[in-house]
Amino acid sequence: MGEIRIEGLTKVYSGNVTALDRLDLTINDGEFFALLGPSGCGKTTLLRTIAGLEVATSGRIHIGERDVTKMSPGDRDVAMVFQDYALFPHMTVSDNIAYPLRIRKVDQASRAQTAARVGAGLGLNGLLERRPGELSGGQQQRVALARAMACEPSAFLFDEPLSNLDARLRLEARTFLKGLQHQLGVTTVFVTHDQAEALAMADRIAVMEAGRLRQLGTPAEIFHRPIDTFVANFIGSAPMTMLDADLVRGRLYVAGTTIEQEVAVRWSGPDPSDGPVVLGIRPEYVRVGAFGPMTVQATIRIVENLGATVLLTAETASGDRLQALVPDGTQPAVGAQVELSPVAERVLLYDEEGHLMTPATQAAPAPA
Amino acid sequence: MSPQAFLRRVGFVLFLAVVTAFWALPMLWLVTAPFDAHPGLTVRWPEWTLDNFRRLSESPYAFSSLRNSVLLAGGAMILVTVFGALAAYALSRVHVPGRGAILYGMLLLSSIVTGTAAMVPIFQLMFTLGLIDDRTGVILVLTGGLLPAAIFVLKDFMDATPRSYEESARVFGASPTQVLRHVVLPIARPGLATIAVWALVNAWGDFLTAYILLRDPTKTPAGVVMYTFYSEGGQANLPLISAFSVLYALPVVVLYIFVSRRYGFRFHGGIKS
Ligand SMILES: Nc1ncnc2c1ncn2[C@@H]1O[C@H](COP(=O)(O)OP(=O)(O)OP(=O)(O)O)[C@@H](O)[C@H]1O
Ligand SMILES: [Mg+2]
């Protein structure tokens, strides 16, 4: 009922800015879907085009069974929560929540009733007679959610719903929002430029860049197998370590070490052509000590304490930089000579153009 | 405090007192002269009487002229506020090429439209339209003169309202008129109140337009009737003028207080800093 199907969607703004470039995307019914990407990649534009606030230059949008491409926003049966929440400052919280019903000519009494019911579900009792200006950021966000819920749409559209909250509240709101979406089971598309937020909340993520879809997948897929170096760089709290490497007749030369053919072929896929490649490994999957097929000698340069974990930045004799995330208390001192071993199952190889070479069998989502 | 600083302070206060007195004198005259048996051009403690008002009521057009002023100024106020709001909203939201130039051009021309310079063409225009000696004509000319500045100021109010408010309402299915009624106008209310009062005060004080376009003495507004309290020789009839002045000023003051209490004036000004 709430599936959103986007086919060949293109949006060109006046002045020849192509914000969306032939985008194909299907968002499943009931899914919590994240649009993730750097600033200016077209996330907001995509959301606004789904809502009908922007007119598509070409392409089609279906919501459920209906082709809504040419419909006005009000007929699309979606509710949008704006980044600034867009609560009407001259109306009380109750009137704000019930505003969609006022448009539908529901009478005053049942409007107040619905507002009270929906508001109570979001912990807004006692605030219903206030005005938005008298609420905290977190409360305003919940009022905006309540207003979207009051209209019982077939899809929710959120534009950076958490970005106006402070760091602590954002974590709380993240958990709350995910729980709420799960409970309502309504198709939800949300925009974020925060990869951690997308990984934590979404059922599936679309990573966008320059108006195009770079990768589409579950958080685990996106985290463990970024399809190219752009996504690999973008995803993860600590960026993936990228080491320049060379494939020569099946062997891999990287950071002063040589990887034998039977291991290298697991990373590169069968019959790779010789030439420069990039080896990617997340700091989470680099261990101190000699384990597995790849071990490099390195000197610890920087030690960053992140609480329960410590991020090490080491430099090899060949000048490559490698990061490792180790449990607190086990970290070597700055200047120490250590052996670092990437977990073989987590190593990814990217070709010269930055495309992933490593076959799916290599990096299984569940750690070994 | 050093003696010099003290002297400077005293000098400053004295200066303020003189300036205040300069501006306060006409006000004092306005509240004392009407109740004085022999009003002059000076401010003094009056010989209390209401005789001036009795004599005023004998003058045939005094009170009907106040009613006319209400009609003319009220009409201009409504038209300026309604059309000003609609035009400002459109100009704020729709991207018209050369929008800034249009606004400044209108503003420039508006001071000419109701100015003395344009009175002959305006008279001819009204004559052609058959609106001479018609209140509608006066209201239209006054509205035309006030609209550009009103649009200019109101556009600033509209610009300050985030678009997301309207977009949010639209996604919930609100029609353009509903967006205007439920969201845009309520938020622009302080601006609308300001403009309404400003338009009313301006139209209320008009003399020239009504003087030229109206013939029938039963239609003339207070500003013009005031002029009839001068004798042929240009001698001012101070008892009548002073009494009439109070009545003429009172409605505006009351309105101002009412609107200020009810809506609160908030003037952002028309110029972006
Ligand atoms: N109304 C507009 N007119 C012209 N160009 C626009 C308009 N809105 C957005 N753009 C351009 O379209 C591109 C995509 O913008 P969009 O707002 O969708 O980015 P975004 O991914 O939401 O970025 P952010 O994370 O900064 O919000 C940008 O290059 C932007 O400059
Ligand atoms: Mg955006």
XYZ file of C-alpha atoms and ligand atoms in Angstrom:
673
model
C 0.000 0.000 0.000
C 2.813 2.433 0.822
C 5.458 1.343 -1.641
C 7.265 4.226 -3.346
C 8.544 3.505 -6.838
C 10.787 5.999 -8.597
C 11.686 5.505 -12.240
C 14.216 7.549 -14.193
C 13.605 10.584 -12.018
C 15.443 13.704 -13.167
C 15.239 17.149 -11.626
C 16.932 20.087 -13.284
C 16.636 23.401 -11.466
C 16.573 26.629 -13.370
C 20.131 27.624 -14.068
C 20.890 24.096 -15.267
C 21.624 22.528 -11.911
C 20.950 18.814 -12.295
C 20.004 17.849 -8.765
C 18.676 14.381 -9.652
C 20.003 12.398 -12.563
C 17.877 9.496 -13.897
C 17.270 7.969 -10.511
C 15.670 4.521 -10.130
C 14.647 3.446 -6.669
C 11.982 1.337 -5.018
C 11.197 1.834 -1.359
C 9.261 -1.103 0.050
C 6.046 -0.881 1.971
C 6.659 -0.333 5.659
C 10.365 0.178 5.197
C 12.481 2.660 7.157
C 14.583 4.032 4.339
C 17.528 6.425 4.588
C 18.774 8.765 1.873
C 22.391 9.365 2.723
C 24.981 11.489 1.027
C 27.184 14.532 1.289
C 25.827 18.070 1.174
C 24.347 19.076 -2.158
C 23.953 15.543 -3.530
C 20.189 15.960 -4.019
C 18.702 14.242 -0.966
C 16.361 17.073 -0.080
C 15.447 17.509 -3.722
C 14.483 13.837 -3.984
C 12.354 14.056 -0.844
C 10.653 17.249 -1.992
C 9.988 15.768 -5.407
C 8.346 12.747 -3.772
C 6.262 15.158 -1.682
C 5.310 17.137 -4.776
C 6.900 20.388 -3.635
C 9.201 20.204 -6.651
C 8.022 19.209 -10.095
C 10.003 16.368 -11.676
C 11.712 17.344 -14.923
C 11.239 13.801 -16.183
C 10.590 10.341 -14.806
C 7.745 8.851 -12.784
C 6.870 8.488 -9.122
C 4.376 5.912 -7.871
C 3.117 5.752 -4.323
C 1.262 2.496 -3.769
C -0.740 1.823 -6.905
C -1.050 5.457 -7.890
C 1.088 7.442 -10.288
C 1.541 10.676 -8.372
C 4.057 12.332 -10.705
C 1.643 15.089 -11.699
C -0.386 15.266 -8.507
C -0.341 18.251 -6.169
C 1.315 17.686 -2.763
C -1.973 17.476 -0.905
C -3.252 14.592 -3.032
C -0.239 12.347 -2.579
C -1.150 11.066 0.859
C 2.287 11.663 2.354
C 3.274 13.653 5.424
C 6.507 15.564 5.583
C 8.502 16.683 8.603
C 10.747 19.589 7.733
C 14.203 20.205 9.057
C 12.989 23.302 10.926
C 9.791 21.380 11.858
C 7.656 24.155 10.316
C 5.296 24.295 13.283
C 2.846 27.164 12.921
C 3.958 29.696 15.533
C 0.521 31.258 16.003
C -1.269 27.979 16.753
C -1.207 25.927 19.934
C 0.427 22.501 19.922
C -3.017 20.939 19.805
C -4.058 23.024 16.775
C -0.764 22.260 15.104
C -1.179 18.521 15.523
C -4.769 18.643 14.333
C -4.054 20.908 11.373
C -4.231 18.101 8.757
C -7.693 17.249 10.095
C -8.805 20.873 9.882
C -8.022 20.738 6.170
C -10.201 17.638 5.940
C -13.032 19.545 7.613
C -13.119 17.339 10.698
C -15.085 19.111 13.438
C -13.329 20.933 16.259
C -14.209 18.439 19.002
C -12.858 15.341 17.269
C -9.826 17.325 16.183
C -8.957 18.165 19.776
C -9.572 14.532 20.675
C -7.206 13.228 18.009
C -4.570 15.791 18.946
C -4.774 14.701 22.572
C -4.563 11.008 21.651
C -1.656 11.324 19.233
C 0.088 13.842 21.492
C -0.221 11.498 24.474
C 1.406 8.737 22.430
C 4.451 10.977 21.993
C 4.566 12.208 25.584
C 3.125 15.613 24.840
C 0.344 15.653 27.447
C 0.400 18.875 29.351
C 1.964 20.754 26.461
C -1.077 20.833 24.188
C -2.082 24.405 24.968
C 1.391 25.858 24.549
C 2.714 27.500 21.451
C 5.699 26.078 19.569
C 7.895 28.950 20.747
C 7.435 27.726 24.314
C 8.790 24.227 23.631
C 12.267 22.738 23.652
C 13.800 21.461 20.421
C 13.047 17.857 21.282
C 9.438 18.671 22.129
C 9.041 20.609 18.898
C 10.313 17.628 16.993
C 7.748 15.387 18.639
C 4.979 17.860 17.847
C 6.070 17.799 14.212
C 5.987 13.992 14.299
C 2.586 14.027 15.964
C 1.234 16.324 13.276
C 2.536 13.986 10.591
C 1.004 11.014 12.377
C -2.357 12.724 12.836
C -2.859 12.744 9.113
C -2.316 8.966 8.859
C -0.507 9.052 5.526
C 0.732 6.129 3.485
C 4.293 7.429 3.793
C 6.321 9.706 6.024
C 9.041 11.927 4.601
C 11.584 13.336 7.065
C 14.213 15.883 6.081
C 17.095 15.641 8.546
C 14.695 15.160 11.449
C 17.430 15.023 14.073
C 19.835 17.678 12.885
C 18.374 20.451 15.048
C 18.804 18.469 18.254
C 21.904 18.497 20.406
C 24.149 15.434 20.384
C 22.697 13.747 23.443
C 19.085 14.294 22.521
C 19.831 13.124 19.012
C 20.770 9.666 20.260
C 17.590 9.460 22.307
C 15.473 10.696 19.433
C 17.127 8.191 17.117
C 16.084 5.267 19.278
C 12.653 6.773 19.791
C 12.093 7.370 16.096
C 13.150 3.882 15.141
C 10.837 2.373 17.742
C 7.986 4.570 16.602
C 8.451 3.693 12.953
C 8.583 0.003 13.792
C 5.399 0.266 15.775
C 3.502 2.247 13.115
C 4.826 0.187 10.207
C 4.387 3.122 7.802
C 6.811 3.522 4.903
C 9.280 6.192 5.973
C 11.945 7.951 3.953
C 14.392 10.065 5.849
C 17.229 12.239 4.697
C 20.465 12.493 6.579
C 24.055 13.338 5.919
C 25.116 11.504 9.076
C 26.193 7.988 8.188
C 25.973 6.776 11.794
C 22.349 7.886 11.920
C 21.550 6.069 8.701
C 23.316 2.883 9.792
C 21.589 2.923 13.153
C 18.044 3.625 12.066
C 17.412 2.470 8.534
C 16.261 -0.879 7.183
C 17.896 0.085 3.928
C 20.120 2.925 2.844
C 20.584 4.651 -0.482
C 23.932 6.407 -0.730
C 23.735 9.289 -3.174
C 26.317 11.426 -4.820
C 25.794 14.242 -7.324
C 22.186 13.339 -8.036
C 22.879 9.658 -8.603
C 22.537 6.513 -6.587
C 25.926 5.125 -5.600
C 24.821 2.162 -3.546
C 21.609 0.681 -2.246
C 21.567 -1.870 0.532
C 21.070 -2.780 4.153
C 23.266 -1.033 6.721
C 25.367 -4.214 7.032
C 25.898 -4.436 3.274
C 26.820 -0.793 3.004
C 29.140 -0.966 5.976
C 30.895 -4.198 5.054
C 30.944 -3.986 1.286
C 30.997 -0.382 0.100
C 30.636 -0.658 -3.641
C 33.286 1.940 -4.394
C 35.867 4.088 -2.672
C 33.422 7.021 -2.439
C 30.977 5.034 -0.323
C 33.830 3.412 1.581
C 35.152 6.824 2.553
C 31.751 8.138 3.471
C 30.577 5.280 5.701
C 32.011 4.483 9.104
C 32.811 6.573 12.174
C 36.533 6.176 11.544
C 37.232 6.302 7.807
C 38.331 3.132 6.081
C 42.093 2.842 5.684
C 43.037 2.913 2.006
C 46.417 1.528 1.034
C 47.879 1.802 -2.438
C 48.778 -1.657 -3.662
C 49.962 -3.421 -6.821
C 48.714 -6.638 -8.356
C 51.482 -8.405 -10.286
C 50.796 -11.850 -11.693
C 48.360 -12.725 -8.959
C 50.509 -11.470 -6.101
C 49.631 -8.355 -4.133
C 52.317 -5.915 -3.009
C 51.099 -3.592 -0.260
C 52.696 -1.499 2.506
C 56.037 -3.247 2.153
C 54.618 -6.753 2.341
C 53.772 -9.353 -0.250
C 50.530 -11.295 -0.228
C 50.695 -14.722 -1.763
C 48.516 -15.602 -4.696
C 46.039 -17.934 -2.954
C 45.091 -15.153 -0.494
C 45.229 -12.314 -3.008
C 42.860 -14.081 -5.345
C 40.235 -14.280 -2.591
C 40.395 -10.485 -2.360
C 40.692 -9.626 -6.018
C 38.392 -12.210 -7.532
C 39.562 -14.654 -10.198
C 41.793 -13.532 -13.086
C 42.511 -9.965 -12.083
C 44.531 -7.869 -14.492
C 47.864 -6.596 -13.260
C 48.134 -2.997 -12.111
C 47.612 -0.594 -9.223
C 44.710 -1.277 -6.845
C 43.558 0.070 -3.497
C 43.323 -2.125 -0.438
C 40.644 -1.044 2.025
C 40.360 -2.164 5.613
C 38.282 -0.686 8.434
C 40.216 0.211 11.597
C 37.741 -1.971 13.511
C 39.204 -5.005 11.720
C 42.908 -4.399 12.236
C 44.517 -6.232 15.153
C 47.777 -5.660 16.949
C 50.049 -8.705 16.602
C 50.793 -11.207 13.870
C 47.636 -12.971 12.719
C 46.533 -14.346 9.367
C 48.008 -13.827 5.943
C 48.847 -10.124 6.134
C 50.993 -8.521 8.771
C 52.803 -5.197 8.471
C 55.466 -3.601 10.649
C 54.540 -0.104 11.726
C 55.365 2.630 14.198
C 52.560 4.068 16.333
C 52.244 7.787 15.617
C 48.967 8.906 17.169
C 46.849 7.401 19.957
C 43.276 8.721 20.287
C 41.203 7.634 23.238
C 37.542 7.177 22.263
C 36.313 5.849 25.594
C 35.908 2.088 25.430
C 38.153 1.896 22.383
C 41.377 3.520 21.260
C 42.135 4.574 17.703
C 45.753 3.974 16.706
C 47.364 5.634 13.727
C 50.530 3.874 12.615
C 53.027 4.436 9.848
C 54.843 1.711 7.968
C 58.414 1.892 6.724
C 56.973 2.378 3.218
C 55.208 5.541 4.399
C 51.668 4.107 4.392
C 49.311 5.073 7.168
C 47.180 2.447 8.812
C 44.587 2.830 11.542
C 43.479 0.262 14.104
C 40.731 0.359 16.677
C 41.676 -1.630 19.777
C 40.019 -2.130 23.170
C 40.912 0.400 25.853
C 43.875 -0.733 27.960
C 45.554 -2.802 25.253
C 47.013 0.087 23.284
C 50.748 0.395 22.690
C 52.527 3.666 23.416
C 53.322 6.325 20.846
C 56.545 5.461 19.031
C 56.227 1.724 19.691
C 57.073 -0.703 16.918
C 54.123 -3.028 16.377
C 52.819 -5.624 14.001
C 49.381 -4.886 12.578
C 47.242 -7.570 10.981
C 44.104 -6.795 8.987
C 41.479 -9.502 9.353
C 41.698 -11.300 6.019
C 37.930 -11.740 5.634
C 37.433 -7.983 5.969
C 39.901 -6.825 3.364
C 38.395 -5.201 0.273
C 40.176 -4.474 -2.977
C 39.187 -1.607 -5.250
C 40.383 -1.283 -8.828
C 41.923 1.807 -10.353
C 38.533 3.423 -10.976
C 37.577 2.795 -7.368
C 35.131 -0.051 -8.017
C 34.950 -2.961 -5.632
C 36.713 -6.095 -6.943
C 36.345 -8.355 -3.922
C 33.659 -10.995 -4.490
C 30.753 -11.227 -2.049
C 31.940 -14.581 -0.673
C 34.995 -12.912 0.818
C 33.417 -10.546 3.275
C 30.541 -12.336 4.958
C 28.412 -9.933 7.030
C 28.854 -11.993 10.217
C 32.371 -11.726 11.665
C 34.386 -14.952 11.752
C 31.381 62.778 39.305
C 33.757 65.574 38.363
C 32.358 69.149 38.219
C 32.850 69.199 34.465
C 30.919 66.009 33.969
C 28.208 67.386 36.236
C 27.931 70.602 34.224
C 27.843 68.655 31.005
C 25.061 66.527 32.411
C 23.069 69.606 33.467
C 23.570 71.138 30.052
C 22.356 67.984 28.355
C 19.221 67.788 30.494
C 18.462 71.446 29.823
C 18.872 70.853 26.116
C 16.462 67.916 26.278
C 13.972 70.032 28.218
C 14.020 72.752 25.585
C 13.601 70.251 22.743
C 10.768 68.525 24.585
C 9.008 71.805 25.237
C 9.339 72.707 21.584
C 7.490 69.560 20.529
C 5.086 69.524 23.462
C 3.746 73.058 22.982
C 1.494 72.276 20.006
C 0.135 69.269 21.904
C -0.603 71.443 24.914
C -2.320 73.973 22.707
C -4.438 71.178 21.233
C -5.734 70.145 24.660
C -6.176 73.614 26.172
C -7.309 75.956 23.401
C -10.574 74.145 22.588
C -11.765 74.666 26.151
C -10.728 78.314 26.347
C -13.318 81.030 25.968
C -10.847 83.172 24.022
C -8.322 80.862 22.375
C -5.265 82.515 20.942
C -2.080 81.263 19.407
C -0.384 80.955 22.788
C -0.570 78.206 25.365
C -2.051 79.353 28.656
C -4.332 78.202 31.425
C -7.796 78.335 29.792
C -10.969 80.088 30.944
C -12.875 76.812 30.960
C -15.893 76.572 28.619
C -17.509 74.152 26.200
C -18.917 76.993 24.156
C -16.508 76.364 21.274
C -17.996 72.915 20.757
C -21.536 74.303 20.823
C -20.632 76.798 18.121
C -18.969 74.018 16.144
C -22.176 71.960 16.193
C -23.973 74.884 14.584
C -21.648 74.777 11.618
C -23.485 72.705 8.983
C -20.756 70.343 7.793
C -18.552 69.832 10.827
C -19.923 66.520 12.041
C -20.886 65.086 8.657
C -17.324 65.756 7.553
C -15.971 63.512 10.303
C -18.249 60.748 9.063
C -16.943 61.337 5.536
C -13.397 61.110 6.793
C -14.199 57.774 8.395
C -15.625 56.513 5.091
C -12.713 57.723 2.982
C -9.921 56.738 5.343
C -11.585 53.441 6.249
C -12.074 52.579 2.601
C -8.494 53.417 1.743
C -7.268 51.465 4.756
C -9.144 48.313 3.753
C -8.059 48.492 0.122
C -4.422 49.235 0.970
C -4.237 46.403 3.511
C -5.993 43.792 1.360
C -4.262 44.557 -1.924
C -0.976 45.299 -0.183
C -1.009 41.910 1.529
C -1.883 40.019 -1.651
C 0.665 41.831 -3.782
C 3.402 41.566 -1.169
C 2.750 37.828 -0.805
C 2.931 37.302 -4.541
C 6.073 39.386 -4.897
C 7.689 37.602 -1.993
C 6.945 34.094 -3.233
C 6.922 34.191 -7.009
C 10.162 34.870 -8.720
C 9.471 37.791 -11.049
C 12.450 38.950 -13.072
C 13.442 42.457 -12.008
C 11.422 42.230 -8.807
C 13.599 44.705 -6.971
C 13.398 47.222 -9.773
C 9.605 46.941 -9.878
C 9.378 47.604 -6.156
C 11.693 50.581 -6.112
C 10.099 51.978 -9.255
C 6.654 51.807 -7.700
C 7.904 53.381 -4.518
C 9.409 56.246 -6.443
C 6.286 56.816 -8.534
C 3.934 56.615 -5.577
C 5.242 59.814 -4.077
C 4.359 61.494 -7.357
C 0.923 59.901 -7.755
C -0.686 61.598 -4.789
C 1.634 64.538 -4.961
C 0.692 67.948 -6.187
C 2.504 67.454 -9.486
C 0.147 64.731 -10.679
C -3.082 66.430 -9.675
C -4.033 67.610 -13.145
C -3.655 64.202 -14.824
C -5.399 62.554 -11.880
C -8.255 65.013 -12.171
C -8.515 64.238 -15.895
C -8.388 60.506 -15.226
C -11.142 60.725 -12.634
C -13.148 62.967 -14.928
C -12.936 60.400 -17.731
C -13.921 57.643 -15.330
C -16.859 59.729 -14.117
C -15.567 59.628 -10.553
C -15.510 63.348 -9.885
C -17.481 64.247 -6.773
C -17.549 60.576 -5.885
C -16.020 59.151 -2.692
C -14.916 56.038 -4.597
C -12.637 58.198 -6.716
C -10.950 59.713 -3.687
C -10.517 56.304 -2.073
C -8.945 54.901 -5.241
C -6.488 57.773 -5.611
C -5.485 57.581 -1.945
C -5.093 53.808 -2.200
C -2.938 54.138 -5.279
C -0.649 56.531 -3.495
C -0.250 54.400 -0.375
C -0.080 50.924 -1.903
C 3.554 50.884 -3.088
C 5.001 51.734 0.300
C 2.599 49.265 1.920
C 3.676 46.506 -0.465
C 7.285 47.351 0.173
C 6.956 47.005 3.924
C 4.654 43.985 3.837
C 6.904 42.128 1.448
C 9.573 42.287 4.103
C 7.195 40.672 6.591
C 6.314 37.960 4.094
C 9.972 37.351 3.271
C 10.651 36.800 6.954
C 8.126 33.952 7.090
C 9.836 30.647 6.291
C 8.519 28.935 3.214
C 8.481 25.644 5.044
C 5.342 26.809 6.920
C 3.429 27.093 3.682
C 4.953 23.980 2.178
C 4.046 22.047 5.265
C 0.429 23.202 4.969
C 0.416 22.348 1.271
C 1.619 18.798 1.894
C -1.285 18.402 4.318
C -3.561 19.353 1.443
C -4.256 23.034 2.095
C -5.390 25.035 -0.943
C -3.626 28.312 -1.763
C -6.387 30.347 -0.112
C -6.250 28.114 2.946
C -2.489 28.569 3.134
C -3.033 32.319 2.989
C -5.846 32.336 5.576
C -4.404 29.802 8.022
C -0.705 30.494 7.842
C 0.514 33.543 5.956
C -1.919 36.207 7.146
C -1.940 35.263 10.842
C 1.847 35.320 10.895
C 1.970 38.663 9.078
C -0.653 40.122 11.430
C 1.564 42.621 13.252
C 2.730 43.898 9.869
C -0.846 44.123 8.602
C -1.911 46.042 11.721
C 0.940 48.465 11.259
C 0.110 49.048 7.624
C -3.611 49.414 8.311
C -3.051 52.126 10.901
C -0.444 53.844 8.777
C -2.790 53.874 5.755
C -5.676 55.146 7.838
C -3.636 57.942 9.373
C -2.362 59.012 5.976
C -5.782 58.991 4.344
C -7.281 60.686 7.394
C -4.874 63.576 7.030
C -5.471 63.981 3.288
C -6.529 67.386 2.106
C -5.528 67.894 -1.483
C -7.079 64.831 -3.111
C -10.465 65.338 -1.524
C -10.339 69.096 -2.061
C -9.829 68.657 -5.776
C -12.048 65.655 -6.478
C -15.075 66.440 -4.311
C -17.559 69.278 -4.946
C -20.555 68.441 -2.808
C -19.972 69.916 0.706
C -21.940 67.022 2.246
C -19.235 64.634 0.992
C -16.150 66.559 2.031
C -13.949 65.083 4.764
C -12.732 66.821 7.893
C -9.412 67.877 6.431
C -11.190 70.025 3.851
C -13.832 71.362 6.223
C -11.089 72.592 8.503
C -10.097 74.897 5.671
C -13.572 76.461 5.619
C -12.997 77.792 9.135
C -10.917 80.540 7.670
C -12.619 83.758 6.715
C -12.397 85.122 3.196
C -9.476 87.271 4.283
C -7.565 84.234 5.536
C -8.365 85.049 9.166
C -8.443 81.850 11.265
C -11.531 81.233 13.376
C -9.572 79.880 16.338
C -12.492 78.791 18.563
C -13.869 76.600 15.782
C -10.500 75.375 14.554
C -9.253 74.393 17.978
C -12.442 72.531 18.880
C -12.541 70.802 15.516
C -8.857 69.864 15.759
C -9.469 67.838 18.896
C -12.355 65.966 17.326
C -10.275 65.428 14.211
C -7.309 64.041 16.126
C -9.186 61.914 18.629
C -10.228 58.941 16.431
C -6.673 58.390 15.227
C -5.265 58.434 18.734
C -7.913 55.997 19.965
C -7.302 53.684 17.022
C -3.588 53.784 17.595
C -3.928 52.818 21.232
C -6.405 50.070 20.390
C -4.252 48.475 17.709
C -1.093 48.831 19.727
C -2.748 47.036 22.674
C -4.378 44.371 20.574
C -1.722 43.473 18.039
C 1.414 45.260 19.065
C 3.281 47.183 16.435
C 6.332 45.504 15.102
C 8.160 47.513 12.552
C 11.002 45.770 10.807
C 11.291 48.542 8.278
C 11.376 48.083 4.557
C 15.099 48.096 4.071
C 17.241 45.021 4.453
C 20.206 45.692 6.652
N 15.598 25.913 -5.549
C 16.763 25.601 -6.129
N 17.178 26.234 -7.244
C 18.347 25.904 -7.845
N 19.183 24.960 -7.396
C 18.847 24.290 -6.284
C 17.625 24.567 -5.586
N 17.550 23.737 -4.525
C 18.671 22.990 -4.549
N 19.454 23.307 -5.608
C 20.733 22.663 -5.977
O 20.485 21.292 -6.190
C 21.513 20.505 -5.633
C 20.940 19.519 -4.624
O 20.414 20.235 -3.539
P 19.726 19.535 -2.289
O 19.140 20.594 -1.444
O 18.803 18.479 -2.773
O 20.981 18.891 -1.556
P 21.039 18.034 -0.208
O 21.560 16.707 -0.577
O 19.745 18.069 0.493
O 22.142 18.816 0.608
P 22.212 19.144 2.177
O 22.747 17.927 2.854
O 23.199 20.283 2.224
O 20.856 19.533 2.631
C 22.521 21.471 -5.043
O 23.551 21.623 -5.965
C 21.751 22.737 -4.864
O 22.592 23.845 -5.013
Mg 19.059 19.006 2.405
